[in-house]
Amino acid sequence: KQGQRRLDSFFTAA
Amino acid sequence: MFEARLAKGAIFKKILEAVKDLLTEASWDCGDMGITLQAMDNAHVSLVSLNLRSDGFDKYRCDRNLTMGMNLGSMSKILKCAGNDDIVTIRAQDNPDTVTFVFESENGEKQSDYEMKLMSLDLEHLQIPETEYACVVKMPAGEFARICRDLSQFGDSIVISCSKQGVKFSASGDIGSANVKLAQSSNVDKEEEAVTIEMQEPVSFTYACRYLNFFTKATPLSAQVKLSMSPEYPLMVEYAIDDIGQIRYFLAPKIED
């Protein structure tokens, strides 16, 4: 089973 | 006053096609350096980052920095009214409530203008750090679109693996499995048909087909696409836009739960 990661976990708010 | 004029107005038409299925609304930030747009899809899985440099326009004037929130569905409807050979000008006042799109035919005999209401958007901006990627693949954009479309028939995700031998796209599901391997071009007559790989270390990541297929809507903008991958970093899919800028898509990978 695969989970989709979100971009928020890689990039921080500017 | 803001005014940006592009003789190759079809570029705007293609940009809208490349973003409208992924994003419903976005802010267009206009400044001295040009126009940028950054927005995530609703699920925060992918991000679009568009950059159009002011020096790439035929005329560019931006007296004050502007942020114009637009519904991209509405903007797409308006740009569909422009002819492929039309000159497109985007115009707005300082602190605007509306933006005006002007389309002129090449021979100057037809001119249309469309005014669109702007929206006040409160969108989250992300800081995208510069990074050295473990693998960078450049390949014909049409080939990438074809592979994404073909492999989407087999499952929800595509595994992209890159090594010295080349780049491999794989998918599997109920009906079976599929692998497409591309070797680095050995003899390239036409640069735009080449497959090139710059590799620091081999990588293999899984990505959702749905988003890759959204990204390939940018194919008409560019002959080549660049795929950049690194561990612990989203995939970057980049299409150059003539000599005016580029559109980049970032996609978070899938992981084993």
Short mmCIF file of C-alpha atoms in Angstrom, two decimals:
data_model
loop_
_atom_site.label_atom_id
_atom_site.label_comp_id
_atom_site.label_asym_id
_atom_site.label_seq_id
_atom_site.Cartn_x
_atom_site.Cartn_y
_atom_site.Cartn_z
CA LYS A 1 0.00 0.00 0.00
CA GLN A 2 1.35 3.38 -0.99
CA GLY A 3 0.81 6.75 0.63
CA GLN A 4 0.96 10.06 -1.14
CA ARG A 5 3.24 12.58 0.53
CA ARG A 6 2.35 16.27 0.55
CA LEU A 7 4.60 19.10 -0.56
CA ASP A 8 4.24 20.83 2.80
CA SER A 9 6.50 18.16 4.27
CA PHE A 10 9.33 19.20 1.90
CA PHE A 11 8.92 22.94 1.51
CA THR A 12 8.28 25.50 4.21
CA ALA A 13 6.05 28.56 3.97
CA ALA A 14 7.81 31.56 2.48
CA MET B 1 0.15 50.98 -14.60
CA PHE B 2 1.01 47.47 -15.68
CA GLU B 3 1.36 46.44 -19.32
CA ALA B 4 2.92 43.32 -20.80
CA ARG B 5 2.82 42.74 -24.55
CA LEU B 6 3.73 39.46 -26.18
CA ALA B 7 3.77 39.15 -29.97
CA LYS B 8 3.69 35.37 -29.67
CA GLY B 9 0.39 35.48 -27.82
CA ALA B 10 -0.08 31.75 -28.32
CA ILE B 11 2.38 31.29 -25.45
CA PHE B 12 -0.26 32.62 -23.03
CA LYS B 13 -2.84 30.28 -24.50
CA LYS B 14 -0.50 27.33 -23.98
CA ILE B 15 0.40 28.41 -20.43
CA LEU B 16 -3.27 28.46 -19.46
CA GLU B 17 -3.77 25.00 -20.92
CA ALA B 18 -0.78 23.88 -18.87
CA VAL B 19 -2.17 25.08 -15.52
CA LYS B 20 -5.95 25.23 -15.67
CA ASP B 21 -6.60 21.55 -14.94
CA LEU B 22 -4.29 21.53 -11.93
CA LEU B 23 -5.22 24.87 -10.38
CA THR B 24 -8.58 26.58 -10.08
CA GLU B 25 -7.19 29.96 -9.08
CA ALA B 26 -3.77 31.57 -8.69
CA SER B 27 -2.05 34.88 -8.06
CA TRP B 28 -0.02 36.44 -10.84
CA ASP B 29 2.76 38.48 -9.26
CA CYS B 30 4.05 41.25 -11.50
CA GLY B 31 7.21 43.20 -10.81
CA ASP B 32 10.23 44.76 -12.52
CA MET B 33 11.77 41.36 -13.22
CA GLY B 34 8.65 39.94 -14.84
CA ILE B 35 5.62 37.83 -14.01
CA THR B 36 5.64 34.89 -11.63
CA LEU B 37 2.97 32.51 -10.44
CA GLN B 38 3.27 29.95 -7.70
CA ALA B 39 0.40 27.77 -6.59
CA MET B 40 -0.31 24.34 -5.17
CA ASP B 41 -3.16 22.08 -6.19
CA ASN B 42 -5.96 21.66 -3.64
CA ALA B 43 -4.44 18.49 -2.20
CA HIS B 44 -1.02 20.15 -1.71
CA VAL B 45 0.65 17.28 -3.59
CA SER B 46 1.96 19.33 -6.50
CA LEU B 47 3.04 22.89 -7.11
CA VAL B 48 3.26 25.02 -10.24
CA SER B 49 5.95 27.67 -10.48
CA LEU B 50 5.85 29.87 -13.58
CA ASN B 51 8.41 32.52 -14.41
CA LEU B 52 8.16 34.94 -17.35
CA ARG B 53 11.04 37.41 -17.51
CA SER B 54 10.27 41.02 -18.35
CA ASP B 55 13.00 41.08 -21.04
CA GLY B 56 11.22 38.29 -22.90
CA PHE B 57 8.19 40.50 -23.57
CA ASP B 58 7.95 42.81 -26.59
CA LYS B 59 6.84 45.55 -24.26
CA TYR B 60 6.86 45.46 -20.48
CA ARG B 61 5.95 48.17 -18.01
CA CYS B 62 5.32 47.68 -14.31
CA ASP B 63 5.25 50.89 -12.27
CA ARG B 64 4.32 49.17 -9.00
CA ASN B 65 4.47 45.55 -7.89
CA LEU B 66 1.07 43.94 -8.39
CA THR B 67 -0.55 40.73 -7.27
CA MET B 68 -3.50 39.78 -9.42
CA GLY B 69 -5.66 36.93 -8.18
CA MET B 70 -7.35 35.22 -11.09
CA ASN B 71 -9.78 32.40 -11.62
CA LEU B 72 -7.85 30.31 -14.14
CA GLY B 73 -10.98 28.81 -15.66
CA SER B 74 -12.19 32.30 -16.51
CA MET B 75 -8.75 33.35 -17.76
CA SER B 76 -8.61 30.25 -19.93
CA LYS B 77 -12.02 31.08 -21.45
CA ILE B 78 -10.75 34.55 -22.34
CA LEU B 79 -7.47 33.33 -23.84
CA LYS B 80 -9.40 30.84 -25.97
CA CYS B 81 -10.86 33.94 -27.66
CA ALA B 82 -7.36 34.91 -28.87
CA GLY B 83 -6.20 33.67 -32.25
CA ASN B 84 -3.03 31.59 -32.38
CA ASP B 85 -1.21 34.35 -34.24
CA ASP B 86 -2.60 37.20 -32.16
CA ILE B 87 -0.49 39.65 -30.22
CA VAL B 88 -1.59 39.55 -26.57
CA THR B 89 -1.34 42.46 -24.16
CA ILE B 90 -2.20 42.21 -20.47
CA ARG B 91 -2.99 45.55 -18.87
CA ALA B 92 -3.99 46.71 -15.37
CA GLN B 93 -4.03 49.87 -13.31
CA ASP B 94 -2.18 50.15 -10.01
CA ASN B 95 -4.27 48.49 -7.25
CA PRO B 96 -6.58 46.98 -9.85
CA ASP B 97 -10.02 45.36 -9.46
CA THR B 98 -9.91 44.14 -13.03
CA VAL B 99 -7.37 43.09 -15.66
CA THR B 100 -7.73 43.65 -19.39
CA PHE B 101 -6.57 41.29 -22.11
CA VAL B 102 -6.13 42.84 -25.55
CA PHE B 103 -5.80 40.64 -28.63
CA GLU B 104 -4.60 42.10 -31.93
CA SER B 105 -4.47 40.24 -35.21
CA GLU B 106 -1.10 40.18 -36.98
CA ASN B 107 -2.28 42.58 -39.69
CA GLY B 108 -3.73 44.94 -37.08
CA GLU B 109 -7.21 44.83 -38.60
CA LYS B 110 -8.93 43.17 -35.64
CA GLN B 111 -8.60 44.16 -32.02
CA SER B 112 -10.55 42.72 -29.11
CA ASP B 113 -10.41 43.47 -25.44
CA TYR B 114 -11.70 41.39 -22.56
CA GLU B 115 -11.92 42.66 -19.04
CA MET B 116 -11.88 40.18 -16.17
CA LYS B 117 -12.67 40.70 -12.49
CA LEU B 118 -9.78 39.97 -10.14
CA MET B 119 -10.10 37.97 -6.93
CA SER B 120 -8.62 38.51 -3.55
CA LEU B 121 -6.73 35.30 -2.83
CA ASP B 122 -5.00 34.35 0.35
CA LEU B 123 -2.70 31.61 -0.90
CA GLU B 124 0.18 30.00 0.88
CA HIS B 125 3.56 30.64 -0.74
CA LEU B 126 6.25 28.04 -0.29
CA GLN B 127 9.99 28.56 -0.17
CA ILE B 128 11.62 26.29 -2.74
CA PRO B 129 15.29 25.87 -1.87
CA GLU B 130 17.86 25.44 -4.64
CA THR B 131 19.22 21.91 -4.63
CA GLU B 132 21.73 19.71 -6.44
CA TYR B 133 19.70 16.89 -7.90
CA ALA B 134 20.92 13.28 -7.86
CA CYS B 135 19.58 12.71 -11.39
CA VAL B 136 18.59 15.09 -14.16
CA VAL B 137 17.00 13.60 -17.27
CA LYS B 138 16.35 15.66 -20.37
CA MET B 139 14.15 14.09 -23.01
CA PRO B 140 11.70 15.01 -25.75
CA ALA B 141 8.57 16.43 -24.12
CA GLY B 142 6.30 14.50 -26.47
CA GLU B 143 7.98 11.23 -25.52
CA PHE B 144 7.46 11.90 -21.83
CA ALA B 145 3.79 12.73 -22.41
CA ARG B 146 3.37 9.53 -24.41
CA ILE B 147 4.99 7.38 -21.73
CA CYS B 148 2.85 8.90 -18.95
CA ARG B 149 -0.30 8.38 -20.97
CA ASP B 150 0.59 4.81 -21.94
CA LEU B 151 1.64 3.69 -18.47
CA SER B 152 -1.40 5.29 -16.82
CA GLN B 153 -3.43 2.45 -18.28
CA PHE B 154 -1.68 0.00 -15.96
CA GLY B 155 -1.99 1.66 -12.59
CA ASP B 156 -2.26 4.82 -10.54
CA SER B 157 1.47 5.35 -10.24
CA ILE B 158 4.64 5.31 -12.28
CA VAL B 159 8.04 4.38 -10.94
CA ILE B 160 10.82 6.44 -12.48
CA SER B 161 14.25 4.83 -12.05
CA CYS B 162 17.41 6.45 -13.26
CA SER B 163 20.84 4.89 -13.50
CA LYS B 164 23.90 5.03 -15.71
CA GLN B 165 22.17 2.66 -18.13
CA GLY B 166 19.31 5.08 -18.68
CA VAL B 167 15.92 5.99 -17.36
CA LYS B 168 13.13 3.47 -16.82
CA PHE B 169 9.41 4.15 -16.39
CA SER B 170 7.38 1.31 -14.87
CA ALA B 171 3.77 0.71 -13.92
CA SER B 172 1.82 -2.32 -12.77
CA GLY B 173 -1.76 -3.15 -11.90
CA ASP B 174 -4.64 -5.55 -12.48
CA ILE B 175 -4.01 -6.11 -16.17
CA GLY B 176 -0.27 -6.60 -15.87
CA SER B 177 2.85 -4.51 -15.95
CA ALA B 178 4.71 -2.19 -18.28
CA ASN B 179 8.29 -0.94 -18.55
CA VAL B 180 9.65 1.72 -20.88
CA LYS B 181 13.42 2.14 -20.94
CA LEU B 182 15.23 5.01 -22.59
CA ALA B 183 18.97 4.94 -23.09
CA GLN B 184 21.03 8.07 -23.30
CA SER B 185 21.28 9.20 -26.93
CA SER B 186 24.63 8.27 -28.41
CA ASN B 187 24.47 10.22 -31.61
CA VAL B 188 22.31 13.29 -31.64
CA ASP B 189 21.61 15.17 -34.81
CA LYS B 190 18.77 17.17 -33.36
CA GLU B 191 19.24 18.40 -29.81
CA GLU B 192 15.51 18.42 -29.13
CA GLU B 193 15.25 14.69 -29.86
CA ALA B 194 18.02 13.77 -27.45
CA VAL B 195 17.79 11.91 -24.16
CA THR B 196 20.53 13.04 -21.78
CA ILE B 197 21.17 11.94 -18.22
CA GLU B 198 23.29 13.64 -15.60
CA MET B 199 23.62 11.32 -12.63
CA GLN B 200 25.33 11.68 -9.25
CA GLU B 201 23.66 8.60 -7.77
CA PRO B 202 20.97 6.22 -9.05
CA VAL B 203 17.41 6.94 -7.89
CA SER B 204 14.01 5.27 -8.05
CA PHE B 205 10.80 6.98 -6.95
CA THR B 206 7.07 6.43 -7.33
CA TYR B 207 4.78 9.21 -8.54
CA ALA B 208 1.04 9.53 -9.08
CA CYS B 209 0.05 9.27 -12.77
CA ARG B 210 -2.76 11.75 -12.28
CA TYR B 211 -0.33 14.59 -11.60
CA LEU B 212 2.25 13.59 -14.21
CA ASN B 213 -0.54 13.69 -16.79
CA PHE B 214 -1.53 17.18 -15.62
CA PHE B 215 2.08 18.32 -16.06
CA THR B 216 2.28 17.01 -19.61
CA LYS B 217 -0.38 19.54 -20.61
CA ALA B 218 2.65 21.85 -20.90
CA THR B 219 4.06 19.75 -23.77
CA PRO B 220 3.08 22.26 -26.52
CA LEU B 221 5.30 24.85 -24.80
CA SER B 222 8.59 23.06 -25.25
CA ALA B 223 10.38 20.44 -27.34
CA GLN B 224 12.23 19.09 -24.31
CA VAL B 225 11.30 18.37 -20.71
CA LYS B 226 13.69 18.14 -17.78
CA LEU B 227 13.02 15.70 -14.93
CA SER B 228 15.08 16.31 -11.78
CA MET B 229 15.08 13.85 -8.89
CA SER B 230 16.74 13.57 -5.50
CA PRO B 231 16.14 11.57 -2.33
CA GLU B 232 13.98 13.48 0.15
CA TYR B 233 13.01 16.04 -2.45
CA PRO B 234 10.02 16.39 -4.76
CA LEU B 235 10.31 15.61 -8.46
CA MET B 236 10.77 18.71 -10.59
CA VAL B 237 9.39 18.65 -14.13
CA GLU B 238 10.50 21.67 -16.12
CA TYR B 239 9.49 23.00 -19.51
CA ALA B 240 11.35 25.97 -20.98
CA ILE B 241 9.13 28.64 -22.54
CA ASP B 242 10.97 30.03 -25.57
CA ASP B 243 13.45 32.66 -24.44
CA ILE B 244 11.03 34.17 -21.94
CA GLY B 245 11.06 31.78 -19.00
CA GLN B 246 9.95 28.38 -17.77
CA ILE B 247 7.19 26.46 -16.08
CA ARG B 248 8.17 24.10 -13.29
CA TYR B 249 6.02 21.51 -11.61
CA PHE B 250 6.96 19.92 -8.29
CA LEU B 251 5.46 16.62 -7.22
CA ALA B 252 5.76 14.88 -3.86
CA PRO B 253 6.55 11.17 -4.24
CA LYS B 254 4.45 8.27 -3.05
CA ILE B 255 5.88 6.22 -0.24
CA GLU B 256 5.31 2.76 1.19
CA ASP B 257 2.95 3.02 4.16
#
